[in-house]
PDB file of C-alpha atoms in Angstrom:
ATOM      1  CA  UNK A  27     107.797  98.700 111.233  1.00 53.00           C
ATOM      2  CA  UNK A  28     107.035 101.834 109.818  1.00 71.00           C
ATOM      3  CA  UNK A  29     104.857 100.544 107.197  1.00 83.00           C
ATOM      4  CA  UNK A  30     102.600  98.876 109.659  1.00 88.00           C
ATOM      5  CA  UNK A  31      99.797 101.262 109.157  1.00 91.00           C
ATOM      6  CA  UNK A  32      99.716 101.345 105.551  1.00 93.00           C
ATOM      7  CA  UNK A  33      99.531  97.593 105.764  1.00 94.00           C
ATOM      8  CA  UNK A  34      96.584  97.413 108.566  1.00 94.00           C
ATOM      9  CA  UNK A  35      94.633 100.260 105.958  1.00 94.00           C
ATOM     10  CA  UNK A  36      95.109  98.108 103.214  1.00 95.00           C
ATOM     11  CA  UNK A  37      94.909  94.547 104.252  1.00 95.00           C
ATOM     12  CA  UNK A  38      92.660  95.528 107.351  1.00 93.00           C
ATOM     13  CA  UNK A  39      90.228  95.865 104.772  1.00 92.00           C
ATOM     14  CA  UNK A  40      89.665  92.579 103.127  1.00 94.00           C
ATOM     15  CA  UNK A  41      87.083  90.051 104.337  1.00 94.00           C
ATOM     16  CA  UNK A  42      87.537  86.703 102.653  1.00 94.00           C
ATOM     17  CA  UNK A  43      88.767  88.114  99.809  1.00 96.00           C
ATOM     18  CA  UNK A  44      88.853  86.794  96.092  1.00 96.00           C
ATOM     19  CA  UNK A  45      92.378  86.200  94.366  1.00 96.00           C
ATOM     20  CA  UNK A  46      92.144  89.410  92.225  1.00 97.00           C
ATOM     21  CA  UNK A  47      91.153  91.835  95.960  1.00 97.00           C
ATOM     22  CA  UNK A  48      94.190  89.876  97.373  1.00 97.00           C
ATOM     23  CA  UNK A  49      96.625  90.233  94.253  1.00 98.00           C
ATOM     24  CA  UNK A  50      95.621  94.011  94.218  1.00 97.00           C
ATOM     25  CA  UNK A  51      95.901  94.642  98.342  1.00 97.00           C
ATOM     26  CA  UNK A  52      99.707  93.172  97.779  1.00 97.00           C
ATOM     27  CA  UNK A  53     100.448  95.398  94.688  1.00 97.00           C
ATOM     28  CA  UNK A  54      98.686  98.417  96.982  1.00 96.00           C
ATOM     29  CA  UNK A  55     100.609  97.588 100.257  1.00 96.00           C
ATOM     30  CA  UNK A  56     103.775  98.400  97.968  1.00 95.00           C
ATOM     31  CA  UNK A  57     106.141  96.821 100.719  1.00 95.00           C
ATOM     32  CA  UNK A  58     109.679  97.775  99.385  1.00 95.00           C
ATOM     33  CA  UNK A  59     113.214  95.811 100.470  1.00 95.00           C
ATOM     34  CA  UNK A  60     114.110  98.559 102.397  1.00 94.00           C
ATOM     35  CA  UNK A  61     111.175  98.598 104.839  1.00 94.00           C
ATOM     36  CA  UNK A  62     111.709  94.529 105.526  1.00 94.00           C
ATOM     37  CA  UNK A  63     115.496  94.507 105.839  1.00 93.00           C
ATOM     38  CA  UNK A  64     115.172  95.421 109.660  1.00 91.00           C
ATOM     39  CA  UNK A  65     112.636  92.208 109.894  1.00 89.00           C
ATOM     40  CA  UNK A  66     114.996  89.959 108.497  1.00 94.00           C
ATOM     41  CA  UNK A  67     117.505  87.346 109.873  1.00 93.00           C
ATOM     42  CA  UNK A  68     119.344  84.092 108.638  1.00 90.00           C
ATOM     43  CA  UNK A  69     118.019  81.301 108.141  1.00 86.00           C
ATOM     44  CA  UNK A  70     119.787  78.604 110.391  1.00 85.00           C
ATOM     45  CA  UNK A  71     119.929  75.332 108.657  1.00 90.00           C
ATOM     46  CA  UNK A  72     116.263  75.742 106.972  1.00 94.00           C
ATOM     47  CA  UNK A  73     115.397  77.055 103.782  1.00 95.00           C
ATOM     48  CA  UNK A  74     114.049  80.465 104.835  1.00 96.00           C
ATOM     49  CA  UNK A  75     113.550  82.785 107.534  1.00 96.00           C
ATOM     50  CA  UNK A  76     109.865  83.834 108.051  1.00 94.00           C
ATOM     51  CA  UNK A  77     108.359  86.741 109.931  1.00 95.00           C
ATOM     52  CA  UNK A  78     104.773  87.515 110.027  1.00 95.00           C
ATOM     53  CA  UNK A  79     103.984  90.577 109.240  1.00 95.00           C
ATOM     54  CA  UNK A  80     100.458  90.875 109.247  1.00 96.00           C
ATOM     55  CA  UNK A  81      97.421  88.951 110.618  1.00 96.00           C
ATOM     56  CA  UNK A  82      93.784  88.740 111.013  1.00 96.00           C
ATOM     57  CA  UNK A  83      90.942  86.099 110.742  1.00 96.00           C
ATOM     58  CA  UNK A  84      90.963  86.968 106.676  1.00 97.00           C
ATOM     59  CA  UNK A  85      94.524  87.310 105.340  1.00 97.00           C
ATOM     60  CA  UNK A  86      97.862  87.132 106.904  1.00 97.00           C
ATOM     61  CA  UNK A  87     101.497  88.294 105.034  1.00 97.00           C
ATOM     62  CA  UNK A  88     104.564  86.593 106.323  1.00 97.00           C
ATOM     63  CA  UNK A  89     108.557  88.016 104.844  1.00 97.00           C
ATOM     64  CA  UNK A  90     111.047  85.458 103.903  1.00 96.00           C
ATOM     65  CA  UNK A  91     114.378  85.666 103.569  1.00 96.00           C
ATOM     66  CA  UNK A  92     115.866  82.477 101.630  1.00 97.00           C
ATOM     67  CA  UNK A  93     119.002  80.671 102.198  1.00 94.00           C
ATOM     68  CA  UNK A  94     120.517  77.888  99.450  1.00 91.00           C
ATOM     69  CA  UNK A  95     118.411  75.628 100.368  1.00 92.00           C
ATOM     70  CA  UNK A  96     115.362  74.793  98.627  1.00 93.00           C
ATOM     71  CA  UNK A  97     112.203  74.543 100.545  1.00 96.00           C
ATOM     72  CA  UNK A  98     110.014  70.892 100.444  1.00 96.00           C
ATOM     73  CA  UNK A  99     107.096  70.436  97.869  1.00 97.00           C
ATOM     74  CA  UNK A 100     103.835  72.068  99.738  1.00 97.00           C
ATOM     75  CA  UNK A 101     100.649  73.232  99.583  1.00 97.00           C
ATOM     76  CA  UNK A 102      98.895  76.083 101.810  1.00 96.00           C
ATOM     77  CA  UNK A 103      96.446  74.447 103.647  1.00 93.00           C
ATOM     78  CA  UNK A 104      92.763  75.532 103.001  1.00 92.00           C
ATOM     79  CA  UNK A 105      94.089  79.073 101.455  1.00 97.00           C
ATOM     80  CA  UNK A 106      95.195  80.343  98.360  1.00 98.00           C
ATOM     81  CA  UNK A 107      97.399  83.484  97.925  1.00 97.00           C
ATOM     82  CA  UNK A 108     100.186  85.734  95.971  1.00 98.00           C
ATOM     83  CA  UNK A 109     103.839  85.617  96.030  1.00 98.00           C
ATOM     84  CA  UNK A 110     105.893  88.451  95.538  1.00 98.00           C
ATOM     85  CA  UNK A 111     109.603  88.347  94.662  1.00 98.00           C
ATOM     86  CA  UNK A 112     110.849  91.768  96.294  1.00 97.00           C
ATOM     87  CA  UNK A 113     114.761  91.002  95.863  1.00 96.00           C
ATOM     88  CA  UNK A 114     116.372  87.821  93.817  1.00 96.00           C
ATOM     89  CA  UNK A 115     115.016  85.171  91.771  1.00 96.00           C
ATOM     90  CA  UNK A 116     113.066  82.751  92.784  1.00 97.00           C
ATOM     91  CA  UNK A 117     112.862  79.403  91.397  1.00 97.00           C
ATOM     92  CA  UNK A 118     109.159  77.783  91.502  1.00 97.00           C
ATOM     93  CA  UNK A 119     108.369  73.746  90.903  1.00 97.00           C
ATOM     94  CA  UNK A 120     104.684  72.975  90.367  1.00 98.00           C
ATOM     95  CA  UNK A 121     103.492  69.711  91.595  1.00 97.00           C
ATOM     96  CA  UNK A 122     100.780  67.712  90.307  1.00 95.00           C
ATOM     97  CA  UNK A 123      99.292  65.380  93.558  1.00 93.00           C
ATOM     98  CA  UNK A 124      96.223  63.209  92.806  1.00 90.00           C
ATOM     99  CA  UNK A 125      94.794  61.766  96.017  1.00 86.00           C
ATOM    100  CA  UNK A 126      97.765  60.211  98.376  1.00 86.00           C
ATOM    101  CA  UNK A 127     100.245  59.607  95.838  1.00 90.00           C
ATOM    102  CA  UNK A 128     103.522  61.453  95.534  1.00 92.00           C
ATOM    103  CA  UNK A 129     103.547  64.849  93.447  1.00 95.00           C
ATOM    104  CA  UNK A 130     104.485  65.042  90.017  1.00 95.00           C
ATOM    105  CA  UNK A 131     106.966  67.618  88.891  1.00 96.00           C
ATOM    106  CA  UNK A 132     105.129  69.515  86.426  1.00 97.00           C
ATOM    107  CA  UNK A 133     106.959  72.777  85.867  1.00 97.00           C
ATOM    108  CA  UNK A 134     110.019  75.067  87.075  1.00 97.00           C
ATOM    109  CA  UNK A 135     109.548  78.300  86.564  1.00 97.00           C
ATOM    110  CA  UNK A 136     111.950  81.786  87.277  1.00 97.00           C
ATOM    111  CA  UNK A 137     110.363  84.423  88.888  1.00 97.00           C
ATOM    112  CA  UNK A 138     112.249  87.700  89.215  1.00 96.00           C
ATOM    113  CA  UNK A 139     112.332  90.718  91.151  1.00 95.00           C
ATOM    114  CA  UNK A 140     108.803  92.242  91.128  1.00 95.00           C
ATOM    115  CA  UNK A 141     106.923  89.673  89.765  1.00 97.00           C
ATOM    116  CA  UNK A 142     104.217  88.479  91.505  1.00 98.00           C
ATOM    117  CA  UNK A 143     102.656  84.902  91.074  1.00 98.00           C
ATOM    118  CA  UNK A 144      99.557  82.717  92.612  1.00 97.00           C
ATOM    119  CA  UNK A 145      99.606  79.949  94.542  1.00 96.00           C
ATOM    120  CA  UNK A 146      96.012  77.938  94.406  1.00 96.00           C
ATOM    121  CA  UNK A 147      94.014  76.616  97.092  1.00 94.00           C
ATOM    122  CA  UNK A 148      95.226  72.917  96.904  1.00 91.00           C
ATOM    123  CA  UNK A 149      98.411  73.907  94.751  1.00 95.00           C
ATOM    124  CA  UNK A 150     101.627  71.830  95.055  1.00 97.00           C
ATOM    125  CA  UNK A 151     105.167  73.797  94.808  1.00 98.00           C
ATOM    126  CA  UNK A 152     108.553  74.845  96.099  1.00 97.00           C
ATOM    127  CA  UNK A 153     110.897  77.381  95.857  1.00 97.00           C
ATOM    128  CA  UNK A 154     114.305  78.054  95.924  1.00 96.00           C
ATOM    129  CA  UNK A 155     116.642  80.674  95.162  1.00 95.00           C
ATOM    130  CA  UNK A 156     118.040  81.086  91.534  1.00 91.00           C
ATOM    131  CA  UNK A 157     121.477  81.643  90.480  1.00 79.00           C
ATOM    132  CA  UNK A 158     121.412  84.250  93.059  1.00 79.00           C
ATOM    133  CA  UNK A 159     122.692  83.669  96.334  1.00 80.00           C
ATOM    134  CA  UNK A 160     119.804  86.119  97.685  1.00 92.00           C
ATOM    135  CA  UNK A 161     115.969  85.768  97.467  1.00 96.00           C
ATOM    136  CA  UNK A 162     113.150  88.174  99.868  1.00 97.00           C
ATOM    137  CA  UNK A 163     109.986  87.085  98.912  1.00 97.00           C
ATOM    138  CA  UNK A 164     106.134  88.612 100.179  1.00 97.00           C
ATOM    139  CA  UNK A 165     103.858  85.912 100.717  1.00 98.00           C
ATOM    140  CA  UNK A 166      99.855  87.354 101.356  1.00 98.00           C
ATOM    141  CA  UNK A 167      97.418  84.220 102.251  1.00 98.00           C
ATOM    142  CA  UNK A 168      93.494  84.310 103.094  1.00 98.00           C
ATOM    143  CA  UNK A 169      92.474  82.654 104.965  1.00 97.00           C
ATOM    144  CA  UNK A 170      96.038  82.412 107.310  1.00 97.00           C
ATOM    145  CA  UNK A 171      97.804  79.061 106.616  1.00 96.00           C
ATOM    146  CA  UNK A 172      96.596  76.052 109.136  1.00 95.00           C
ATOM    147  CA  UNK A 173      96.611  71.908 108.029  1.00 95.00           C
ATOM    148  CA  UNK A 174      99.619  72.820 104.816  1.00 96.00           C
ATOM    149  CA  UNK A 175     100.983  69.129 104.286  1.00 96.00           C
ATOM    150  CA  UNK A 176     104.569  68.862 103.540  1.00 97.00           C
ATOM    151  CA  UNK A 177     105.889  66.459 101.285  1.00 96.00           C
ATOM    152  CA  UNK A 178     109.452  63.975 101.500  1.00 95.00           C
ATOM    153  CA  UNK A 179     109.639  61.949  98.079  1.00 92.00           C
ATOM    154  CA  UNK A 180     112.249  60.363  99.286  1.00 92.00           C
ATOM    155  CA  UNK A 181     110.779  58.853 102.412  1.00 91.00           C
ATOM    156  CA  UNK A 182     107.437  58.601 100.007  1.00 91.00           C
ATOM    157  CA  UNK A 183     105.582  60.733 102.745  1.00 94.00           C
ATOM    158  CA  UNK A 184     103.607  63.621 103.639  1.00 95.00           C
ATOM    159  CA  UNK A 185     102.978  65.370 106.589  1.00 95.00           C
ATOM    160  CA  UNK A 186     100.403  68.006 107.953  1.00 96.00           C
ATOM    161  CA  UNK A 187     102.069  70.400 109.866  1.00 96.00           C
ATOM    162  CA  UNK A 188     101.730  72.502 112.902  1.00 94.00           C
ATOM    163  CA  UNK A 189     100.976  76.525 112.054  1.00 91.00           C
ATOM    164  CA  UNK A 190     104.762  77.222 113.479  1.00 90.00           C
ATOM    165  CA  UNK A 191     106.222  74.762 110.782  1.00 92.00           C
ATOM    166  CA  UNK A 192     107.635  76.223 107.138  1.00 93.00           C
ATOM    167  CA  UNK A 193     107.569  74.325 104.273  1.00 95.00           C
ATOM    168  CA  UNK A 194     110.433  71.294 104.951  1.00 95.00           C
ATOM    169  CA  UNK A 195     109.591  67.656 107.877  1.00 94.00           C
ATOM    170  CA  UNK A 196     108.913  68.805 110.601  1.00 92.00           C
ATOM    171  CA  UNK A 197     112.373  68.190 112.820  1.00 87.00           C
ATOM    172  CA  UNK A 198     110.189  68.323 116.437  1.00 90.00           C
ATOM    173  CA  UNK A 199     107.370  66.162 117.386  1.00 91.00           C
ATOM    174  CA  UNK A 200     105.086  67.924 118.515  1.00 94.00           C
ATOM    175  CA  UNK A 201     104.948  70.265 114.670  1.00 94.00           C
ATOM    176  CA  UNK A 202     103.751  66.914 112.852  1.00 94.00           C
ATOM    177  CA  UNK A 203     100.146  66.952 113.296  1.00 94.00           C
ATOM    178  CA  UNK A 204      99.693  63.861 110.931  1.00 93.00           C
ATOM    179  CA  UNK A 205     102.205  62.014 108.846  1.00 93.00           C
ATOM    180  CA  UNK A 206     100.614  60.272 105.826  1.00 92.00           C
ATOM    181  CA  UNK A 207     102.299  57.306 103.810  1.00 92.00           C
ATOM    182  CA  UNK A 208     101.937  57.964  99.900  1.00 91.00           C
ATOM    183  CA  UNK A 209     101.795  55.411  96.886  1.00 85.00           C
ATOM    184  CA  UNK A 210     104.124  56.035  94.015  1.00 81.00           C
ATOM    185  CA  UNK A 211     101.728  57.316  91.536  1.00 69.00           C
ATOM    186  CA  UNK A 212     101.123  54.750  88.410  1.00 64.00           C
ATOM    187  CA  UNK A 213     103.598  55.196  85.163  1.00 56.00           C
TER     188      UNK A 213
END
């Protein structure tokens, strides 16, 4: 990881940073698709590979590479952050969630190569690749993701998930930290 020191100048930096230091760290770090390729591997039966990249107590920045499928509605915990489409398209759903009902689709949205978008303390979304069968995204949180909730609309559930967990139910038992029945929300 070549790039590691520009990334441990730059991020090493911020201490609990707003959304504009952390938009403008990513945009600084300048992480191209060359530098991740040797961090990235397949999938295997989830939505994305991850790989951490970067970590301490303020921010961390995690690489995934996407498969076909698409990832389960989310949020990030107690953090907020910026994603940044570094090869593909990405395909974003916002969720509306009031209190411990399901989400409501509000929004898709097509983010292409380069463009980089923010993901709100509290905010409800998934992604997905495009009409691409390739997507690398950049994905710079503060404070690092613990407590994101996962959500199944079919099973009308939600789940808080372990730190090791992505964004789809947790398969093993021990990654469900607390599994939360949901009301269909009112018409």
């Amino acid at each position: 990881m070549h790039y590691q020191k520009r990334l441990e100048g730059i991020l090493g930096e911020l201490q609990n940073p707003s959304s504009v230091q952390l938009k403008e760290a990513l945009l600084e770090a300048n992480v191209q698709l060359n530098e991740l390729l040797p961090e990235l591997k397949t999938s295997k039966g989830k939505p994305y590979f991850r790989k951490l990249i970067f970590q301490n107590k303020h921010v961390e920045l995690l690489v995934m590479n996407w498969s076909e499928l698409e990832c389960a509605p989310h949020d990030h915990g107690h953090s907020f952050g910026w994603i940044q489409v570094i090869d593909g398209t990405a395909q974003n759903t916002v969720y509306e969630v009031k209190g411990d009902t399901l989400p409501n689709e509000l929004f898709t949205e097509f983010q292409k190569q380069g463009n980089v978008f923010f993901a709100p303390k509290n905010g409800v979304h998934k992604m997905s690749v495009s009409d691409e069968p390739k997507l690398v995204t950049l994905h710079l949180y503060s404070p690092p993701i613990t407590g994101m909730k996962v959500y199944d609309l079919k099973k009308c559930a939600a789940c808080i998930v372990s730190d090791d967990c992505g964004a789809w139910w947790p398969e093993e038992t021990r990654q469900k930290v607390r599994e939360i029945k949901l009301a269909k929300a009112a018409e």
